[in-house]
């Protein structure tokens, strides 16, 4: 219990709307250990993003309990326990790439020299060395998203929450960033929570895949991946990979039929 | 920047800059001709309009000079429109339309000559100089604009940060602008004069009155322009309200601020001129307009109007230049 990074127990979130209550999450129980790479997959409205936002302390659950690093999600947010990567890169257009990555460091009051060092390090980590003084509009969409990942890495949070970070990118760029993300995960040993609606992406990246279904948003299946930690892109043609992908697809279908 | 990666993005940026420059040149060539065409058409229409507008005087001068005019009797001509007179006496109306001392509608070249005479041919300190009046108006405009812009920014900050101000201030700001300025200006000036404040300050107060409003509206919109995702991002860093304001809302509002400053500076000029009208002011474009209308000096009125328009254009262009400079500094490409 104490070793879990994220510990959800009977978590529920109900939005009150004009058409009555909407059950965004219902009875979600999940424990995520340190160093895991957990993907959340499901159709829109299944609550995968909502769950991530609950972990981030951006939404308040209406029932159940949620501990992040042994604290409440809100306290974990204040303790800067995680880095969050949004679907849109959301870089500030008036800041250079370096300035954007330094933004969280400025807010957390890191000294200037330390900020510079960390900006350079994280830029190298996401393969953007030399782009420190460029403005966001001078970079492609894939490079901007890499910069936004660097921004989430700069302040050494052990937990990385990623909400469809590659959803807006084409498949070729997405493949490359997936590969780089795995390498990054292997190097840093961070705990990853990754929301996606792509089955190959979820299977390729994860040690565990959480399949969710809508109305009410809930977990319909949790799949442990038997794939090795070393994963070249070609692994996606292996029979083990195809088998897991098949199980994910079945889980998604079962969830849709039950709804 | 490291040496290895520099050439790629650097040459890319240079090529982009060249392309943008070439595109701007083409756009300029494309826009100059239509603009010149429109101006030429306006001036041609203006000259044409001078003939009927000044026909009554033209025909009167012709009759005094002994030329045959229709109708011959002055009493018959009295009720006729300028257009009818011009149609019945085309040669006299056209020949005498552009040289009158007090034409109803001065021709562009008469206004041009008066502007030239009142700027280049008198000392800039003379009360006959448009430069002298321009400076009087400009100084009050700038002072009022500075106060108005500062007030607008402060009010906008308050509106965005404090709910109480959000609910109360905007209503009064709108009310202040619905009161006709021509009605309120004399009262403000009289009230300020009675407490011993006169000269530039009352005029600047009216200018500020008109110029703070667009700044409030634009700045509130600008400070609220960051979307939910950008605010969420700062929340994940545990940023304080002050940090959110300084790092996100303020820089995000800059383009909006400059858009409103352009409107505000023109409004400040209008406010100053209006403030110069009711007091029998000795100097300024407003006083020049009023004096011209007292003595039927239409050429003087029009030349003051032209000078005011040129000044407004200069002020807006100046704010535009500051905008380009600041936004380029911020990396916000336009």
Coordinates of C-alpha atoms in Angstrom, one line a residue:
Chain A
X1 CA 0.0 0.0 0.0
X2 CA 2.6 2.5 1.0
X3 CA 4.7 1.7 -2.1
X4 CA 1.9 2.8 -4.5
X5 CA 2.4 6.1 -6.3
X6 CA -1.3 6.3 -7.2
X7 CA -3.9 4.6 -5.1
X8 CA -7.6 4.9 -6.0
X9 CA -10.3 3.2 -4.1
X10 CA -13.9 3.3 -5.2
X11 CA -13.3 6.7 -6.9
X12 CA -16.4 8.4 -8.3
X13 CA -17.0 11.8 -9.9
X14 CA -20.4 13.1 -10.8
X15 CA -21.0 16.3 -12.7
X16 CA -24.3 18.0 -12.1
X17 CA -25.6 19.3 -15.5
X18 CA -28.9 20.8 -16.7
X19 CA -29.9 17.3 -18.0
X20 CA -29.2 15.7 -14.6
X21 CA -26.1 14.2 -13.2
X22 CA -23.3 12.8 -15.4
X23 CA -21.3 9.9 -14.0
X24 CA -17.8 10.7 -15.4
X25 CA -16.2 8.1 -13.1
X26 CA -17.8 5.4 -11.1
X27 CA -16.2 3.0 -8.6
X28 CA -12.7 3.2 -10.0
X29 CA -10.2 1.2 -8.0
X30 CA -6.6 1.1 -9.1
X31 CA -3.1 0.9 -7.6
X32 CA -0.1 2.0 -9.6
X33 CA 3.4 1.2 -8.4
X34 CA 6.6 3.1 -8.8
X35 CA 8.2 2.9 -12.3
X36 CA 5.1 1.5 -14.0
X37 CA 3.9 2.7 -17.4
X38 CA 0.1 2.6 -17.3
X39 CA -2.0 3.5 -20.3
X40 CA -5.7 4.4 -20.1
X41 CA -7.6 3.6 -23.2
X42 CA -11.3 3.9 -24.1
X43 CA -13.8 5.7 -26.2
X44 CA -14.5 9.4 -25.5
X45 CA -16.6 9.9 -22.4
X46 CA -15.1 6.9 -20.6
X47 CA -13.5 9.1 -18.0
X48 CA -9.8 8.5 -18.8
X49 CA -8.9 12.1 -19.0
X50 CA -11.1 12.8 -15.9
X51 CA -9.2 10.2 -13.9
X52 CA -5.9 11.8 -14.9
X53 CA -7.2 15.2 -13.9
X54 CA -8.3 13.8 -10.6
X55 CA -4.8 12.4 -10.0
X56 CA -3.5 15.9 -10.9
X57 CA -5.8 17.6 -8.4
X58 CA -7.5 19.5 -11.3
X59 CA -10.8 17.9 -10.6
X60 CA -12.2 16.9 -7.2
X61 CA -13.7 13.4 -6.9
X62 CA -17.2 13.3 -5.4
X63 CA -16.7 9.9 -3.7
X64 CA -14.1 7.3 -2.9
X65 CA -10.5 7.9 -1.9
X66 CA -7.4 8.9 -3.9
X67 CA -3.8 9.1 -2.7
X68 CA -0.9 10.4 -4.8
X69 CA 2.5 9.7 -3.2
X70 CA 0.6 8.9 0.0
X71 CA -1.0 12.4 0.0
X72 CA -4.3 13.8 -1.1
X73 CA -4.2 14.8 -4.8
X74 CA -4.5 18.4 -4.0
X75 CA -1.5 18.3 -1.6
X76 CA 0.5 16.3 -4.1
X77 CA -0.2 19.1 -6.7
X78 CA 1.0 21.7 -4.2
X79 CA 4.1 19.5 -3.5
X80 CA 4.7 19.4 -7.3
X81 CA 4.6 15.7 -7.3
X82 CA 4.0 15.3 -11.1
X83 CA 4.5 16.8 -14.5
X84 CA 1.5 17.1 -16.7
X85 CA 1.6 17.0 -20.5
X86 CA -1.5 18.2 -22.2
X87 CA -2.9 17.3 -25.6
X88 CA -1.9 20.6 -27.0
X89 CA 1.7 21.6 -26.5
X90 CA 0.4 25.0 -25.1
X91 CA 3.8 26.7 -25.2
X92 CA 3.7 30.4 -24.5
X93 CA 4.2 32.2 -27.9
X94 CA 6.1 35.1 -26.2
X95 CA 8.7 32.8 -24.6
X96 CA 11.5 31.0 -26.4
X97 CA 11.7 27.2 -26.1
X98 CA 14.2 27.6 -23.3
X99 CA 12.0 30.2 -21.6
X100 CA 9.0 27.9 -21.8
X101 CA 10.9 25.0 -20.2
X102 CA 12.1 27.5 -17.5
X103 CA 8.6 28.6 -16.7
X104 CA 7.8 25.9 -14.1
X105 CA 11.3 26.4 -12.7
X106 CA 10.8 30.2 -12.3
X107 CA 7.4 29.6 -10.6
X108 CA 9.1 27.1 -8.3
X109 CA 11.8 29.6 -7.6
X110 CA 14.9 27.7 -8.8
X111 CA 18.0 29.9 -8.9
X112 CA 18.9 31.2 -12.4
X113 CA 22.0 29.1 -12.9
X114 CA 20.2 25.9 -11.9
X115 CA 17.3 26.8 -14.3
X116 CA 19.8 27.2 -17.2
X117 CA 21.4 23.9 -16.4
X118 CA 18.1 22.0 -16.2
X119 CA 16.8 23.6 -19.4
X120 CA 19.8 22.5 -21.3
X121 CA 19.6 19.0 -19.8
X122 CA 16.0 18.4 -20.5
X123 CA 16.3 19.8 -24.0
X124 CA 19.0 17.3 -24.7
X125 CA 16.8 14.6 -23.2
X126 CA 14.0 15.2 -25.7
X127 CA 16.5 15.7 -28.6
X128 CA 16.0 19.5 -28.9
X129 CA 19.5 20.7 -28.1
X130 CA 20.2 23.9 -30.0
X131 CA 16.6 25.1 -30.1
X132 CA 16.7 26.9 -26.8
X133 CA 16.4 30.4 -28.3
X134 CA 13.8 29.6 -31.0
X135 CA 10.2 30.7 -30.6
X136 CA 7.5 28.0 -30.7
X137 CA 6.2 29.1 -34.1
X138 CA 9.6 28.2 -35.5
X139 CA 9.1 24.6 -34.5
X140 CA 7.0 21.8 -36.0
X141 CA 4.1 20.3 -34.1
X142 CA 6.1 17.3 -33.1
X143 CA 9.0 19.4 -31.8
X144 CA 6.6 21.6 -29.9
X145 CA 5.1 18.6 -28.2
X146 CA 8.7 17.4 -27.3
X147 CA 9.3 20.8 -25.8
X148 CA 6.2 20.5 -23.7
X149 CA 7.4 17.1 -22.4
X150 CA 10.7 18.7 -21.6
X151 CA 8.8 21.4 -19.7
X152 CA 7.1 18.6 -17.6
X153 CA 10.5 16.9 -17.0
X154 CA 12.5 19.9 -15.8
X155 CA 11.6 19.9 -12.2
X156 CA 12.3 16.2 -11.4
X157 CA 8.8 15.0 -10.6
X158 CA 8.7 11.2 -10.3
X159 CA 5.3 11.0 -11.8
X160 CA 4.4 12.0 -15.4
X161 CA 0.8 12.4 -16.4
X162 CA 0.3 12.5 -20.1
X163 CA -3.1 13.3 -21.7
X164 CA -3.1 12.2 -25.3
X165 CA 0.1 14.0 -25.9
X166 CA 0.5 12.7 -29.4
X167 CA -3.1 12.7 -30.4
X168 CA -2.8 15.7 -32.8
X169 CA 0.3 14.4 -34.6
X170 CA 0.6 12.3 -37.7
X171 CA 1.4 8.6 -37.4
X172 CA 5.0 8.8 -38.5
X173 CA 5.9 11.5 -36.0
X174 CA 3.9 9.7 -33.4
X175 CA 5.8 6.4 -33.9
X176 CA 9.1 8.2 -33.4
X177 CA 8.0 10.0 -30.3
X178 CA 6.6 6.8 -28.9
X179 CA 10.0 5.2 -29.3
X180 CA 11.7 8.2 -27.7
X181 CA 9.2 8.2 -24.9
X182 CA 10.1 4.6 -24.1
X183 CA 13.8 5.4 -24.1
X184 CA 13.1 8.4 -21.8
X185 CA 11.1 6.2 -19.4
X186 CA 13.9 3.6 -19.4
X187 CA 16.5 6.3 -18.6
X188 CA 14.6 8.2 -15.9
X189 CA 12.5 5.4 -14.3
X190 CA 9.6 7.7 -13.8
X191 CA 6.1 6.5 -13.2
X192 CA 3.9 7.1 -16.3
X193 CA 0.2 7.6 -16.6
X194 CA -0.7 7.8 -20.3
X195 CA -4.1 8.5 -21.8
X196 CA -4.6 7.5 -25.4
X197 CA -7.2 6.3 -27.8
X198 CA -4.8 4.4 -30.0
X199 CA -4.6 0.6 -29.3
X200 CA -1.1 0.1 -30.9
X201 CA 0.2 3.1 -28.9
X202 CA -1.2 1.7 -25.6
X203 CA 0.2 -1.8 -26.2
X204 CA 3.6 -0.6 -27.5
X205 CA 4.2 1.7 -24.5
X206 CA 2.7 0.1 -21.5
X207 CA 3.5 -2.4 -18.8
X208 CA -0.2 -2.3 -17.9
X209 CA -3.2 -1.2 -20.0
X210 CA -6.4 0.0 -18.3
X211 CA -9.4 -0.4 -20.6
X212 CA -12.3 1.9 -19.7
X213 CA -15.9 2.3 -20.9
X214 CA -18.4 5.1 -20.8
X215 CA -21.7 5.9 -19.1
X216 CA -20.7 5.6 -16.3
X217 CA -17.0 6.0 -16.8
X218 CA -15.4 2.9 -15.3
X219 CA -12.6 0.3 -15.6
X220 CA -13.7 -2.7 -17.7
X221 CA -10.4 -4.6 -18.0
X222 CA -6.8 -4.3 -16.8
X223 CA -4.2 -6.1 -19.0
X224 CA -0.7 -6.8 -17.8
X225 CA 1.7 -6.7 -20.7
X226 CA 4.1 -9.7 -21.1
X227 CA 6.2 -7.7 -23.5
X228 CA 9.9 -7.2 -22.6
X229 CA 11.1 -3.8 -21.4
X230 CA 13.3 -3.5 -24.5
X231 CA 10.8 -2.8 -27.3
X232 CA 12.0 -2.0 -30.9
X233 CA 9.2 -0.7 -33.2
X234 CA 9.2 -4.1 -35.0
X235 CA 7.8 -5.7 -31.8
X236 CA 4.4 -4.5 -33.1
X237 CA 4.5 -7.3 -35.7
X238 CA 5.1 -10.0 -33.1
X239 CA 2.4 -12.5 -32.2
X240 CA 2.5 -11.5 -28.5
X241 CA 1.9 -7.8 -29.4
X242 CA -1.0 -8.7 -31.7
X243 CA -2.5 -10.9 -29.0
X244 CA -2.6 -8.1 -26.4
X245 CA -3.9 -5.7 -29.0
X246 CA -6.7 -8.2 -29.7
X247 CA -7.5 -8.4 -26.0
X248 CA -7.7 -4.7 -25.7
X249 CA -10.0 -4.5 -28.6
X250 CA -12.2 -7.2 -27.1
X251 CA -12.3 -5.3 -23.8
X252 CA -13.3 -2.1 -25.6
X253 CA -16.1 -3.9 -27.4
X254 CA -17.4 -5.6 -24.3
X255 CA -17.4 -2.2 -22.5
X256 CA -19.4 -0.6 -25.3
X257 CA -22.0 -3.4 -25.4
X258 CA -22.5 -3.3 -21.7
X259 CA -23.1 0.4 -21.8
Chain B
X1 CA 22.7 27.3 -29.3
X2 CA 25.2 24.6 -30.1
X3 CA 27.2 24.7 -33.3
X4 CA 25.9 21.3 -34.5
X5 CA 22.3 22.2 -34.5
X6 CA 22.5 25.9 -35.3
X7 CA 22.7 26.0 -39.2
X8 CA 19.4 24.1 -39.7
X9 CA 17.1 26.4 -37.8
X10 CA 19.1 29.5 -38.5
X11 CA 19.0 29.2 -42.3
X12 CA 15.4 28.2 -42.0
X13 CA 14.6 31.4 -40.1
X14 CA 16.5 33.5 -42.6
X15 CA 14.6 32.0 -45.5
X16 CA 11.3 32.6 -43.7
X17 CA 12.3 36.2 -43.1
X18 CA 13.2 36.7 -46.8
X19 CA 10.0 35.2 -47.9
X20 CA 8.0 37.4 -45.6
X21 CA 9.8 40.5 -46.8
X22 CA 9.1 39.6 -50.4
X23 CA 5.5 39.0 -49.6
X24 CA 5.2 42.3 -47.8
X25 CA 6.7 44.1 -50.9
X26 CA 4.2 42.5 -53.2
X27 CA 1.3 43.3 -50.8
X28 CA 2.5 47.0 -50.7
X29 CA 2.5 47.2 -54.5
X30 CA -0.9 45.6 -54.6
X31 CA -2.4 48.0 -52.1
X32 CA -0.8 51.3 -53.2
X33 CA -2.7 51.5 -56.6
X34 CA -6.2 51.0 -55.2
X35 CA -5.5 53.4 -52.4
X36 CA -4.3 56.1 -54.8
X37 CA -7.3 55.4 -57.1
X38 CA -9.7 55.9 -54.2
X39 CA -8.0 59.2 -53.2
X40 CA -8.0 60.5 -56.8
X41 CA -11.7 59.7 -57.1
X42 CA -12.5 61.5 -53.8
X43 CA -10.6 64.6 -54.8
X44 CA -12.3 64.7 -58.2
X45 CA -15.7 64.4 -56.5
X46 CA -14.7 67.1 -54.1
X47 CA -13.8 69.5 -56.9
X48 CA -17.0 68.7 -58.7
X49 CA -19.0 69.3 -55.5
X50 CA -17.4 72.8 -55.1
X51 CA -19.3 74.0 -58.1
X52 CA -22.9 73.7 -56.8
X53 CA -21.9 74.3 -53.2
X54 CA -20.3 77.7 -54.1
X55 CA -22.7 78.5 -56.9
X56 CA -24.7 81.2 -55.1
X57 CA -21.5 83.2 -54.4
X58 CA -20.2 82.6 -57.9
X59 CA -23.3 83.8 -59.6
X60 CA -23.5 86.8 -57.3
X61 CA -19.9 87.8 -58.2
X62 CA -20.6 87.3 -61.9
X63 CA -23.7 89.5 -61.6
X64 CA -21.7 92.2 -59.8
X65 CA -19.0 92.0 -62.6
X66 CA -21.8 92.7 -65.1
X67 CA -21.9 89.2 -66.6
X68 CA -25.3 87.9 -67.8
X69 CA -26.7 85.4 -65.3
X70 CA -30.0 83.5 -65.1
X71 CA -32.3 84.3 -63.5
X72 CA -31.2 88.0 -63.7
X73 CA -33.1 89.2 -60.6
X74 CA -31.3 88.7 -57.3
X75 CA -34.7 88.2 -55.6
X76 CA -35.5 85.3 -57.9
X77 CA -32.1 83.7 -57.2
X78 CA -32.5 83.8 -53.4
X79 CA -34.6 80.7 -52.9
X80 CA -32.8 78.6 -55.5
X81 CA -30.6 75.6 -54.6
X82 CA -26.9 75.7 -55.5
X83 CA -27.4 72.8 -57.9
X84 CA -30.1 74.7 -59.9
X85 CA -28.0 77.8 -60.1
X86 CA -25.0 75.8 -61.3
X87 CA -27.1 74.1 -63.9
X88 CA -28.4 77.4 -65.2
X89 CA -25.1 79.2 -65.1
X90 CA -22.5 76.4 -65.8
X91 CA -19.7 78.6 -67.1
X92 CA -19.8 81.2 -64.4
X93 CA -20.4 78.7 -61.6
X94 CA -17.4 76.6 -62.7
X95 CA -15.0 79.5 -63.4
X96 CA -15.7 81.2 -60.0
X97 CA -16.0 78.1 -57.7
X98 CA -12.4 77.8 -56.7
X99 CA -11.2 81.3 -56.0
X100 CA -13.6 82.6 -53.4
X101 CA -12.3 84.1 -50.1
X102 CA -15.1 82.5 -48.0
X103 CA -16.4 79.6 -50.0
X104 CA -19.1 77.4 -48.6
X105 CA -16.9 74.4 -49.6
X106 CA -13.2 75.3 -50.1
X107 CA -11.4 73.3 -52.8
X108 CA -8.5 71.0 -51.7
X109 CA -5.8 73.3 -53.2
X110 CA -7.2 76.2 -51.2
X111 CA -7.0 74.2 -48.0
X112 CA -3.5 73.0 -49.0
X113 CA -2.4 76.5 -49.5
X114 CA -3.8 77.6 -46.2
X115 CA -2.1 74.7 -44.3
X116 CA 1.2 75.6 -46.1
X117 CA 0.8 79.2 -45.2
X118 CA -0.1 78.5 -41.6
X119 CA 2.8 76.1 -41.0
X120 CA 5.8 77.0 -43.2
X121 CA 5.3 80.7 -43.7
X122 CA 4.7 81.9 -40.1
X123 CA 6.8 81.4 -37.0
X124 CA 5.8 78.3 -35.1
X125 CA 5.2 80.4 -32.0
X126 CA 2.7 82.7 -33.7
X127 CA -1.0 82.3 -32.9
X128 CA -1.5 82.1 -36.6
X129 CA 0.6 79.0 -36.9
X130 CA -1.1 75.6 -37.1
X131 CA 2.1 74.2 -35.5
X132 CA 1.5 76.4 -32.4
X133 CA -2.1 75.3 -32.1
X134 CA -1.1 71.7 -32.9
X135 CA 1.4 71.7 -30.0
X136 CA -1.2 73.1 -27.6
X137 CA -3.6 70.3 -28.6
X138 CA -1.0 67.6 -28.7
X139 CA 0.4 68.3 -25.3
X140 CA -3.0 68.0 -23.7
X141 CA -3.8 64.9 -25.8
X142 CA -0.6 63.1 -24.7
X143 CA -1.1 64.0 -21.0
X144 CA -4.8 62.8 -21.2
X145 CA -3.8 59.7 -23.1
X146 CA -1.2 58.8 -20.5
X147 CA -3.6 59.2 -17.7
X148 CA -6.4 57.5 -19.6
X149 CA -4.3 54.5 -20.6
X150 CA -2.9 54.1 -17.1
X151 CA -6.4 54.3 -15.5
X152 CA -7.7 51.9 -18.1
X153 CA -5.0 49.3 -17.4
X154 CA -5.4 49.6 -13.6
X155 CA -9.2 49.3 -13.8
X156 CA -8.9 46.2 -16.1
X157 CA -6.5 44.6 -13.6
X158 CA -8.9 45.2 -10.8
X159 CA -11.8 43.9 -12.8
X160 CA -10.0 40.7 -13.7
X161 CA -8.6 40.1 -10.2
X162 CA -11.5 41.2 -7.9
X163 CA -15.0 40.0 -8.4
X164 CA -16.4 43.1 -6.7
X165 CA -14.8 45.3 -9.3
X166 CA -16.0 43.0 -12.1
X167 CA -19.5 43.5 -11.0
X168 CA -19.4 47.2 -10.4
X169 CA -16.8 49.1 -12.4
X170 CA -17.7 48.0 -16.0
X171 CA -21.3 49.3 -15.6
X172 CA -20.0 52.8 -14.6
X173 CA -17.4 52.8 -17.3
X174 CA -20.1 52.2 -19.9
X175 CA -22.4 54.8 -18.4
X176 CA -19.5 57.3 -18.5
X177 CA -19.2 56.8 -22.3
X178 CA -22.9 57.1 -23.0
X179 CA -23.0 60.7 -21.6
X180 CA -22.4 63.0 -24.6
X181 CA -18.9 64.3 -24.1
X182 CA -19.9 67.6 -25.7
X183 CA -22.4 68.1 -22.8
X184 CA -20.1 67.0 -20.0
X185 CA -16.9 68.8 -21.2
X186 CA -18.0 72.4 -20.3
X187 CA -19.2 71.2 -16.9
X188 CA -15.9 69.5 -16.1
X189 CA -14.0 72.5 -17.2
X190 CA -16.1 74.9 -15.2
X191 CA -16.0 72.8 -12.1
X192 CA -12.2 72.3 -12.4
X193 CA -11.8 76.0 -13.0
X194 CA -13.8 76.9 -9.9
X195 CA -11.3 74.9 -7.8
X196 CA -8.4 76.7 -9.4
X197 CA -7.4 74.1 -12.0
X198 CA -7.1 75.5 -15.5
X199 CA -4.9 75.3 -18.5
X200 CA -3.8 71.9 -19.8
X201 CA -5.3 69.7 -17.0
X202 CA -9.0 70.1 -17.7
X203 CA -8.5 69.4 -21.3
X204 CA -6.4 66.4 -20.5
X205 CA -9.1 65.2 -18.1
X206 CA -11.6 65.2 -21.0
X207 CA -9.1 63.4 -23.2
X208 CA -8.5 60.8 -20.4
X209 CA -12.3 60.5 -20.0
X210 CA -12.6 59.3 -23.7
X211 CA -9.4 57.3 -23.9
X212 CA -9.6 55.1 -20.7
X213 CA -12.7 53.2 -22.0
X214 CA -11.3 51.3 -25.0
X215 CA -8.2 50.4 -22.8
X216 CA -10.4 48.9 -20.1
X217 CA -12.4 46.9 -22.6
X218 CA -9.4 45.7 -24.6
X219 CA -7.3 45.0 -21.5
X220 CA -10.0 43.0 -19.8
X221 CA -10.4 40.9 -22.9
X222 CA -6.7 40.5 -23.1
X223 CA -6.2 39.5 -19.5
X224 CA -8.9 36.9 -19.9
X225 CA -7.6 35.6 -23.2
X226 CA -5.6 32.6 -21.7
X227 CA -7.7 29.5 -22.1
X228 CA -8.5 26.9 -19.5
X229 CA -5.7 24.6 -20.5
X230 CA -3.1 27.4 -20.0
X231 CA -4.5 28.1 -16.6
X232 CA -4.5 24.4 -15.7
X233 CA -0.9 24.2 -16.7
X234 CA 0.1 26.9 -14.1
X235 CA -2.2 25.2 -11.6
X236 CA -0.2 22.0 -12.0
X237 CA 2.9 24.0 -11.0
X238 CA 1.1 25.2 -7.9
X239 CA 1.5 28.8 -9.2
X240 CA 0.1 31.7 -7.1
X241 CA -2.5 34.1 -8.4
X242 CA 0.2 36.7 -8.7
X243 CA 2.5 34.4 -10.6
X244 CA -0.4 33.5 -12.9
X245 CA -1.0 37.1 -13.5
X246 CA 2.6 38.1 -14.2
X247 CA 3.6 35.1 -16.3
X248 CA 0.5 34.4 -18.2
X249 CA -2.3 37.0 -18.1
X250 CA -0.1 40.1 -18.5
X251 CA 2.0 39.0 -21.5
X252 CA -1.0 37.4 -23.1
X253 CA -2.9 40.7 -23.0
X254 CA -0.2 42.8 -24.8
X255 CA -1.6 42.4 -28.3
X256 CA -5.0 43.4 -27.0
X257 CA -3.6 46.4 -25.2
X258 CA -2.0 47.9 -28.3
X259 CA -5.1 47.4 -30.3
X260 CA -7.0 49.5 -27.7
X261 CA -4.2 52.1 -27.3
X262 CA -4.6 52.9 -31.0
X263 CA -8.3 53.7 -30.5
X264 CA -7.5 55.5 -27.2
X265 CA -5.0 57.9 -28.6
X266 CA -7.4 59.0 -31.4
X267 CA -10.1 59.3 -28.8
X268 CA -7.8 61.4 -26.6
X269 CA -7.3 63.8 -29.5
X270 CA -11.0 64.1 -30.1
X271 CA -11.6 64.7 -26.4
X272 CA -9.0 67.5 -26.3
X273 CA -10.5 69.3 -29.3
X274 CA -14.0 69.0 -27.8
X275 CA -12.6 70.4 -24.6
X276 CA -11.1 73.4 -26.5
X277 CA -14.4 74.3 -28.0
X278 CA -16.6 75.6 -25.1
X279 CA -14.2 77.7 -23.1
X280 CA -13.4 80.2 -25.8
X281 CA -10.0 78.8 -25.6
X282 CA -7.3 80.9 -27.0
X283 CA -5.3 78.1 -28.6
X284 CA -5.5 74.6 -29.9
X285 CA -7.2 73.1 -32.9
X286 CA -10.6 73.3 -31.2
X287 CA -10.2 77.1 -30.7
X288 CA -9.0 77.4 -34.3
X289 CA -12.2 75.6 -35.4
X290 CA -14.4 77.8 -33.2
X291 CA -12.8 81.0 -34.3
X292 CA -13.1 80.0 -38.0
X293 CA -16.8 79.4 -37.6
X294 CA -17.3 82.7 -35.8
X295 CA -15.9 84.6 -38.7
X296 CA -17.1 82.4 -41.5
X297 CA -13.5 81.5 -42.3
X298 CA -14.2 78.1 -43.9
X299 CA -10.7 77.7 -45.3
X300 CA -9.4 78.1 -41.7
X301 CA -11.8 75.5 -40.3
X302 CA -11.0 73.0 -43.0
X303 CA -7.2 73.5 -42.6
X304 CA -7.5 73.0 -38.8
X305 CA -9.6 69.8 -39.6
X306 CA -6.9 68.5 -42.0
X307 CA -4.2 69.3 -39.5
X308 CA -6.1 67.4 -36.7
X309 CA -6.6 64.4 -39.0
X310 CA -2.9 64.4 -39.9
X311 CA -2.0 64.6 -36.2
X312 CA -4.4 61.7 -35.4
X313 CA -2.9 59.6 -38.1
X314 CA 0.6 60.3 -36.8
X315 CA -0.3 59.4 -33.3
X316 CA -2.0 56.1 -34.4
X317 CA 1.1 55.3 -36.5
X318 CA 3.3 56.0 -33.6
X319 CA 1.4 53.6 -31.4
X320 CA 1.5 51.1 -34.2
X321 CA 5.3 51.4 -34.5
X322 CA 5.6 50.8 -30.7
X323 CA 3.3 47.8 -31.1
X324 CA 5.5 46.2 -33.8
X325 CA 8.6 46.9 -31.7
X326 CA 7.2 45.4 -28.5
X327 CA 5.6 42.4 -30.1
X328 CA 8.8 41.6 -32.1
X329 CA 10.8 41.9 -28.9
X330 CA 8.3 39.4 -27.3
X331 CA 8.7 37.0 -30.3
X332 CA 5.1 37.5 -31.2
X333 CA 5.2 37.6 -35.0
X334 CA 2.5 39.7 -36.7

